[in-house]
């Protein structure tokens, strides 16, 4: 524990999702620091606490979307399906929270209102919505990348007479669609997972699609006892292997360039991956995400599947994506999405040419027509990556609000530290591989790296650490450079901030791969935290100790 006497606690951790749980565990057990966690929800689980819409599942396979740091945890927990459902993942988060006895460090139902740096005392003051303040030496944000839900500013929404639910803030008691007319706005992953489930129950579903989305079948199945036993025996090796991969997952490696392989081989590979399910079609060839011609081979393959599945040619045409290269908006993983449009009780309305004008008292109005519904589902996404951090109202050195520091887009060094915001670490912040990788693998790496850094600083009597502006600019340029070697910037996506009116258009995640990122971080630490300014208040005059 720190000897600083003007603090309530060494570290404030914001969020009790997978990042907060693990960071808090390490801070207590490895660093022996005192921690006060804050969580807006009434329990742990983060994204899996909030996104309770029907059909919600992870799009990384359960055996890899889980912690690898503790063998007892991975041996005791048994996944029941290839792609875990939201309830099962939430149960897993609670299981881990129990094992680590983590809830004692958190105040639940407690929203952070602001976090402010005090130059005099070199401390952070976290104010919660109830007006209470907590002074700490460090702040670690563990707020996730997709937790700031976004409802478009539709005129008339307040006067709509039915129920409105955003997929990212779904009622705990569920929503009964039986006998109801339902309108769903959006066709991203949340919509694609929930529409087939809603359609099974509702009298009628109308889907409002602005951009047709590429989605691949999950081919979900139960995981048998024998299969799980094999996985558990292999876990240590699987975890190590996942760390060496681009996305932190275990997938079949690409077989070569789509442009150089012969047509029959390309076709056979796509058929095999399509049949095995999941997003592995995106990983079939080395050039899918870097070359437009190669990208179109996989894109056209998926378009063919849509046309073969959807019986009504006009609906199939509307569902066929043509606005962006496949994979540049996050690929979705579904169960019976396209098949659902063959049902009599499902209709598709394109709002590409005629946007939703307003929400009338009975439902969305498009091209002068009001679509009557009892329940309106907003599957309209999130202010991704920077949104959750900006909503914390963080103010750094010289009274600079994070919103001003990020006026031109989220900037950080390694996705972990922001210049002008000392002793603050952002787990999966902008510039981290985060959403392009298995989040849990990235979270574990970030939490371990941050807590190792704090250990080193405390041992050396260093009081503050922060990214230098130069290191930050260098990292931002590098992240952009890497993104520009890919097709990602060609889509209007939440990766680019395009879904939020007025948000700076910058590719936010690091696309160089989880494995490359890991070695860069190790290198930075090995070089005495290169790119960070370290300072000690005990020395007179106050100095900054540059560590080369
Ligand atoms: P997404 O993927 O951001 O999807 C949001 C959807 O809502 C998308 O289809 C949007 O169309 C649509 N949208 C947003 N605003 C409007 C308006 N004003 N009018 C019509 N349609 C609109 O969010 P999800 O929750 O589905 O998924 C987020 C991630 O969570 C997902 O990638 C997984 O990682 C898990 P657009 O495409 O912008 O034209």
PDB file of C-alpha atoms in Angstrom, residues 282-460:
ATOM      1  CA  UNK A 282     -12.544 -14.148 -43.042  1.00  0.00           C
ATOM      2  CA  UNK A 283      -9.281 -15.885 -42.259  1.00  0.00           C
ATOM      3  CA  UNK A 284      -9.223 -18.205 -45.270  1.00  0.00           C
ATOM      4  CA  UNK A 285      -6.720 -16.158 -47.278  1.00  0.00           C
ATOM      5  CA  UNK A 286      -3.847 -13.862 -46.448  1.00  0.00           C
ATOM      6  CA  UNK A 287      -5.118 -10.910 -48.487  1.00  0.00           C
ATOM      7  CA  UNK A 288      -8.849 -10.690 -47.663  1.00  0.00           C
ATOM      8  CA  UNK A 289      -8.406  -7.600 -45.499  1.00  0.00           C
ATOM      9  CA  UNK A 290      -5.681  -5.933 -47.530  1.00  0.00           C
ATOM     10  CA  UNK A 291      -6.631  -6.296 -51.191  1.00  0.00           C
ATOM     11  CA  UNK A 292      -9.977  -5.258 -52.641  1.00  0.00           C
ATOM     12  CA  UNK A 293      -9.961  -7.882 -55.390  1.00  0.00           C
ATOM     13  CA  UNK A 294      -9.181 -10.636 -52.892  1.00  0.00           C
ATOM     14  CA  UNK A 295     -11.791  -9.229 -50.518  1.00  0.00           C
ATOM     15  CA  UNK A 296     -14.449  -9.385 -53.218  1.00  0.00           C
ATOM     16  CA  UNK A 297     -13.881 -13.120 -53.684  1.00  0.00           C
ATOM     17  CA  UNK A 298     -15.022 -13.818 -50.114  1.00  0.00           C
ATOM     18  CA  UNK A 299     -17.666 -11.072 -50.254  1.00  0.00           C
ATOM     19  CA  UNK A 300     -19.182 -12.542 -53.425  1.00  0.00           C
ATOM     20  CA  UNK A 301     -19.175 -16.007 -51.876  1.00  0.00           C
ATOM     21  CA  UNK A 302     -21.265 -14.738 -48.940  1.00  0.00           C
ATOM     22  CA  UNK A 303     -23.589 -12.813 -51.294  1.00  0.00           C
ATOM     23  CA  UNK A 304     -24.196 -16.081 -53.158  1.00  0.00           C
ATOM     24  CA  UNK A 305     -25.195 -17.773 -49.889  1.00  0.00           C
ATOM     25  CA  UNK A 306     -27.680 -14.975 -49.182  1.00  0.00           C
ATOM     26  CA  UNK A 307     -29.288 -15.343 -52.615  1.00  0.00           C
ATOM     27  CA  UNK A 308     -29.467 -19.124 -52.139  1.00  0.00           C
ATOM     28  CA  UNK A 309     -31.116 -18.788 -48.718  1.00  0.00           C
ATOM     29  CA  UNK A 310     -33.596 -15.925 -49.045  1.00  0.00           C
ATOM     30  CA  UNK A 311     -36.526 -17.005 -51.215  1.00  0.00           C
ATOM     31  CA  UNK A 312     -37.930 -13.621 -52.200  1.00  0.00           C
ATOM     32  CA  UNK A 313     -35.486 -12.114 -54.750  1.00  0.00           C
ATOM     33  CA  UNK A 314     -36.336  -8.510 -53.835  1.00  0.00           C
ATOM     34  CA  UNK A 315     -35.668  -9.163 -50.127  1.00  0.00           C
ATOM     35  CA  UNK A 316     -32.499 -11.082 -50.997  1.00  0.00           C
ATOM     36  CA  UNK A 317     -31.300  -8.115 -53.068  1.00  0.00           C
ATOM     37  CA  UNK A 318     -31.899  -5.718 -50.172  1.00  0.00           C
ATOM     38  CA  UNK A 319     -30.060  -8.031 -47.761  1.00  0.00           C
ATOM     39  CA  UNK A 320     -27.047  -8.351 -50.070  1.00  0.00           C
ATOM     40  CA  UNK A 321     -24.279  -6.048 -48.830  1.00  0.00           C
ATOM     41  CA  UNK A 322     -22.603  -3.853 -51.407  1.00  0.00           C
ATOM     42  CA  UNK A 323     -21.595  -0.751 -49.464  1.00  0.00           C
ATOM     43  CA  UNK A 324     -18.275  -1.845 -47.988  1.00  0.00           C
ATOM     44  CA  UNK A 325     -15.590  -4.563 -48.236  1.00  0.00           C
ATOM     45  CA  UNK A 326     -16.451  -7.664 -46.208  1.00  0.00           C
ATOM     46  CA  UNK A 327     -14.920  -7.580 -42.714  1.00  0.00           C
ATOM     47  CA  UNK A 328     -14.414  -3.817 -42.619  1.00  0.00           C
ATOM     48  CA  UNK A 329     -17.591  -3.511 -40.590  1.00  0.00           C
ATOM     49  CA  UNK A 330     -17.455  -6.216 -37.968  1.00  0.00           C
ATOM     50  CA  UNK A 331     -18.460  -9.560 -39.434  1.00  0.00           C
ATOM     51  CA  UNK A 332     -21.539 -10.934 -37.681  1.00  0.00           C
ATOM     52  CA  UNK A 333     -22.101 -14.518 -36.611  1.00  0.00           C
ATOM     53  CA  UNK A 334     -25.722 -15.664 -36.718  1.00  0.00           C
ATOM     54  CA  UNK A 335     -28.159 -18.492 -36.315  1.00  0.00           C
ATOM     55  CA  UNK A 336     -30.893 -18.478 -38.978  1.00  0.00           C
ATOM     56  CA  UNK A 337     -30.659 -14.760 -39.750  1.00  0.00           C
ATOM     57  CA  UNK A 338     -31.213 -14.910 -43.502  1.00  0.00           C
ATOM     58  CA  UNK A 339     -33.669 -17.829 -43.099  1.00  0.00           C
ATOM     59  CA  UNK A 340     -35.822 -15.608 -40.865  1.00  0.00           C
ATOM     60  CA  UNK A 341     -36.719 -13.432 -43.878  1.00  0.00           C
ATOM     61  CA  UNK A 342     -38.508 -16.459 -45.365  1.00  0.00           C
ATOM     62  CA  UNK A 343     -41.077 -16.270 -42.559  1.00  0.00           C
ATOM     63  CA  UNK A 344     -44.473 -14.729 -43.294  1.00  0.00           C
ATOM     64  CA  UNK A 345     -44.330 -12.547 -40.183  1.00  0.00           C
ATOM     65  CA  UNK A 346     -41.069 -10.734 -41.055  1.00  0.00           C
ATOM     66  CA  UNK A 347     -40.736  -7.700 -43.340  1.00  0.00           C
ATOM     67  CA  UNK A 348     -37.670  -5.709 -44.333  1.00  0.00           C
ATOM     68  CA  UNK A 349     -37.766  -1.950 -44.931  1.00  0.00           C
ATOM     69  CA  UNK A 350     -34.711  -0.319 -46.443  1.00  0.00           C
ATOM     70  CA  UNK A 351     -33.985   3.094 -44.958  1.00  0.00           C
ATOM     71  CA  UNK A 352     -30.933   3.672 -47.120  1.00  0.00           C
ATOM     72  CA  UNK A 353     -32.598   6.008 -49.629  1.00  0.00           C
ATOM     73  CA  UNK A 354     -35.406   7.137 -47.325  1.00  0.00           C
ATOM     74  CA  UNK A 355     -34.099   7.490 -43.768  1.00  0.00           C
ATOM     75  CA  UNK A 356     -36.423   7.177 -40.786  1.00  0.00           C
ATOM     76  CA  UNK A 357     -38.097  10.614 -40.773  1.00  0.00           C
ATOM     77  CA  UNK A 358     -39.395  10.440 -37.243  1.00  0.00           C
ATOM     78  CA  UNK A 359     -40.991   8.126 -34.768  1.00  0.00           C
ATOM     79  CA  UNK A 360     -44.749   8.635 -34.869  1.00  0.00           C
ATOM     80  CA  UNK A 361     -46.998   7.798 -31.955  1.00  0.00           C
ATOM     81  CA  UNK A 362     -47.546   4.346 -33.524  1.00  0.00           C
ATOM     82  CA  UNK A 363     -44.074   3.631 -34.907  1.00  0.00           C
ATOM     83  CA  UNK A 364     -41.234   4.657 -37.270  1.00  0.00           C
ATOM     84  CA  UNK A 365     -42.179   6.807 -40.266  1.00  0.00           C
ATOM     85  CA  UNK A 366     -40.361   6.078 -43.540  1.00  0.00           C
ATOM     86  CA  UNK A 367     -41.205   7.690 -46.863  1.00  0.00           C
ATOM     87  CA  UNK A 368     -44.448   8.985 -45.390  1.00  0.00           C
ATOM     88  CA  UNK A 369     -45.572   5.570 -44.084  1.00  0.00           C
ATOM     89  CA  UNK A 370     -45.976   4.988 -40.342  1.00  0.00           C
ATOM     90  CA  UNK A 371     -45.118   1.414 -39.360  1.00  0.00           C
ATOM     91  CA  UNK A 372     -47.380   0.425 -36.511  1.00  0.00           C
ATOM     92  CA  UNK A 373     -45.742  -1.464 -33.617  1.00  0.00           C
ATOM     93  CA  UNK A 374     -46.209  -2.217 -29.917  1.00  0.00           C
ATOM     94  CA  UNK A 375     -42.504  -2.599 -29.194  1.00  0.00           C
ATOM     95  CA  UNK A 376     -39.612  -0.692 -30.752  1.00  0.00           C
ATOM     96  CA  UNK A 377     -36.210  -2.363 -30.496  1.00  0.00           C
ATOM     97  CA  UNK A 378     -33.252  -0.021 -30.902  1.00  0.00           C
ATOM     98  CA  UNK A 379     -30.420  -2.243 -32.133  1.00  0.00           C
ATOM     99  CA  UNK A 380     -28.604   0.973 -32.995  1.00  0.00           C
ATOM    100  CA  UNK A 381     -25.193   0.295 -31.499  1.00  0.00           C
ATOM    101  CA  UNK A 382     -22.719   2.173 -29.359  1.00  0.00           C
ATOM    102  CA  UNK A 383     -20.458   5.191 -29.195  1.00  0.00           C
ATOM    103  CA  UNK A 384     -17.585   2.751 -29.453  1.00  0.00           C
ATOM    104  CA  UNK A 385     -14.185   2.752 -27.741  1.00  0.00           C
ATOM    105  CA  UNK A 386     -13.877   6.433 -26.845  1.00  0.00           C
ATOM    106  CA  UNK A 387     -17.557   6.876 -25.855  1.00  0.00           C
ATOM    107  CA  UNK A 388     -17.383   4.996 -22.542  1.00  0.00           C
ATOM    108  CA  UNK A 389     -14.260   6.962 -21.535  1.00  0.00           C
ATOM    109  CA  UNK A 390     -15.682  10.348 -22.504  1.00  0.00           C
ATOM    110  CA  UNK A 391     -18.815   9.668 -20.466  1.00  0.00           C
ATOM    111  CA  UNK A 392     -16.618   9.527 -17.326  1.00  0.00           C
ATOM    112  CA  UNK A 393     -15.930  13.297 -17.594  1.00  0.00           C
ATOM    113  CA  UNK A 394     -12.207  12.969 -17.002  1.00  0.00           C
ATOM    114  CA  UNK A 395     -10.131  16.141 -16.522  1.00  0.00           C
ATOM    115  CA  UNK A 396      -6.338  15.899 -16.650  1.00  0.00           C
ATOM    116  CA  UNK A 397      -3.423  18.282 -16.157  1.00  0.00           C
ATOM    117  CA  UNK A 398      -4.123  22.020 -16.420  1.00  0.00           C
ATOM    118  CA  UNK A 399      -7.858  21.383 -16.279  1.00  0.00           C
ATOM    119  CA  UNK A 400      -7.890  19.787 -19.728  1.00  0.00           C
ATOM    120  CA  UNK A 401     -11.023  17.701 -20.268  1.00  0.00           C
ATOM    121  CA  UNK A 402     -10.486  14.412 -22.095  1.00  0.00           C
ATOM    122  CA  UNK A 403     -13.169  15.543 -24.574  1.00  0.00           C
ATOM    123  CA  UNK A 404     -10.883  18.436 -25.588  1.00  0.00           C
ATOM    124  CA  UNK A 405      -7.744  16.310 -25.647  1.00  0.00           C
ATOM    125  CA  UNK A 406      -9.665  13.985 -27.983  1.00  0.00           C
ATOM    126  CA  UNK A 407     -11.408  16.623 -30.097  1.00  0.00           C
ATOM    127  CA  UNK A 408      -9.679  15.183 -33.185  1.00  0.00           C
ATOM    128  CA  UNK A 409     -10.316  11.584 -32.115  1.00  0.00           C
ATOM    129  CA  UNK A 410      -9.133   9.264 -29.369  1.00  0.00           C
ATOM    130  CA  UNK A 411      -5.378   9.508 -28.854  1.00  0.00           C
ATOM    131  CA  UNK A 412      -3.261   7.395 -26.578  1.00  0.00           C
ATOM    132  CA  UNK A 413       0.063   5.667 -26.242  1.00  0.00           C
ATOM    133  CA  UNK A 414      -0.368   1.893 -26.696  1.00  0.00           C
ATOM    134  CA  UNK A 415      -4.093   2.268 -26.019  1.00  0.00           C
ATOM    135  CA  UNK A 416      -3.118   2.385 -22.359  1.00  0.00           C
ATOM    136  CA  UNK A 417      -2.116   5.908 -21.411  1.00  0.00           C
ATOM    137  CA  UNK A 418      -3.081   9.434 -22.499  1.00  0.00           C
ATOM    138  CA  UNK A 419      -0.612  12.341 -22.503  1.00  0.00           C
ATOM    139  CA  UNK A 420      -1.668  14.891 -19.887  1.00  0.00           C
ATOM    140  CA  UNK A 421      -3.509  12.283 -17.820  1.00  0.00           C
ATOM    141  CA  UNK A 422      -0.873  10.954 -15.425  1.00  0.00           C
ATOM    142  CA  UNK A 423      -1.302   7.775 -13.410  1.00  0.00           C
ATOM    143  CA  UNK A 424      -4.333   6.852 -15.475  1.00  0.00           C
ATOM    144  CA  UNK A 425      -4.450   3.648 -17.487  1.00  0.00           C
ATOM    145  CA  UNK A 426      -7.131   2.752 -20.005  1.00  0.00           C
ATOM    146  CA  UNK A 427      -7.683  -0.974 -20.474  1.00  0.00           C
ATOM    147  CA  UNK A 428      -8.552  -1.451 -24.180  1.00  0.00           C
ATOM    148  CA  UNK A 429      -8.507   2.280 -24.881  1.00  0.00           C
ATOM    149  CA  UNK A 430      -8.258   3.709 -28.426  1.00  0.00           C
ATOM    150  CA  UNK A 431      -5.081   2.410 -30.082  1.00  0.00           C
ATOM    151  CA  UNK A 432      -5.300  -0.960 -28.349  1.00  0.00           C
ATOM    152  CA  UNK A 433      -5.975  -4.094 -30.438  1.00  0.00           C
ATOM    153  CA  UNK A 434      -9.173  -4.536 -28.333  1.00  0.00           C
ATOM    154  CA  UNK A 435     -12.189  -5.206 -30.554  1.00  0.00           C
ATOM    155  CA  UNK A 436     -10.109  -6.668 -33.392  1.00  0.00           C
ATOM    156  CA  UNK A 437      -9.002  -9.406 -31.020  1.00  0.00           C
ATOM    157  CA  UNK A 438     -10.398 -11.764 -28.437  1.00  0.00           C
ATOM    158  CA  UNK A 439     -11.197  -9.163 -25.787  1.00  0.00           C
ATOM    159  CA  UNK A 440     -10.321 -11.403 -22.869  1.00  0.00           C
ATOM    160  CA  UNK A 441      -6.861 -12.186 -24.245  1.00  0.00           C
ATOM    161  CA  UNK A 442      -6.208  -8.460 -24.744  1.00  0.00           C
ATOM    162  CA  UNK A 443      -7.667  -7.587 -21.342  1.00  0.00           C
ATOM    163  CA  UNK A 444      -5.389 -10.091 -19.611  1.00  0.00           C
ATOM    164  CA  UNK A 445      -2.348  -8.737 -21.404  1.00  0.00           C
ATOM    165  CA  UNK A 446      -3.245  -5.112 -20.632  1.00  0.00           C
ATOM    166  CA  UNK A 447      -4.031  -5.764 -16.960  1.00  0.00           C
ATOM    167  CA  UNK A 448      -0.796  -7.723 -16.490  1.00  0.00           C
ATOM    168  CA  UNK A 449       1.267  -5.061 -18.247  1.00  0.00           C
ATOM    169  CA  UNK A 450      -0.275  -2.198 -16.238  1.00  0.00           C
ATOM    170  CA  UNK A 451       0.120  -3.922 -12.895  1.00  0.00           C
ATOM    171  CA  UNK A 452       3.718  -4.901 -13.726  1.00  0.00           C
ATOM    172  CA  UNK A 453       4.362  -1.242 -14.541  1.00  0.00           C
ATOM    173  CA  UNK A 454       2.875  -0.104 -11.224  1.00  0.00           C
ATOM    174  CA  UNK A 455       4.992  -2.670  -9.391  1.00  0.00           C
ATOM    175  CA  UNK A 456       8.144  -1.386 -11.052  1.00  0.00           C
ATOM    176  CA  UNK A 457       7.232   2.253 -10.315  1.00  0.00           C
ATOM    177  CA  UNK A 458       6.377   1.669  -6.689  1.00  0.00           C
ATOM    178  CA  UNK A 459       9.634  -0.225  -6.190  1.00  0.00           C
ATOM    179  CA  UNK A 460      11.608   2.642  -7.709  1.00  0.00           C
TER     180      UNK A 460
END
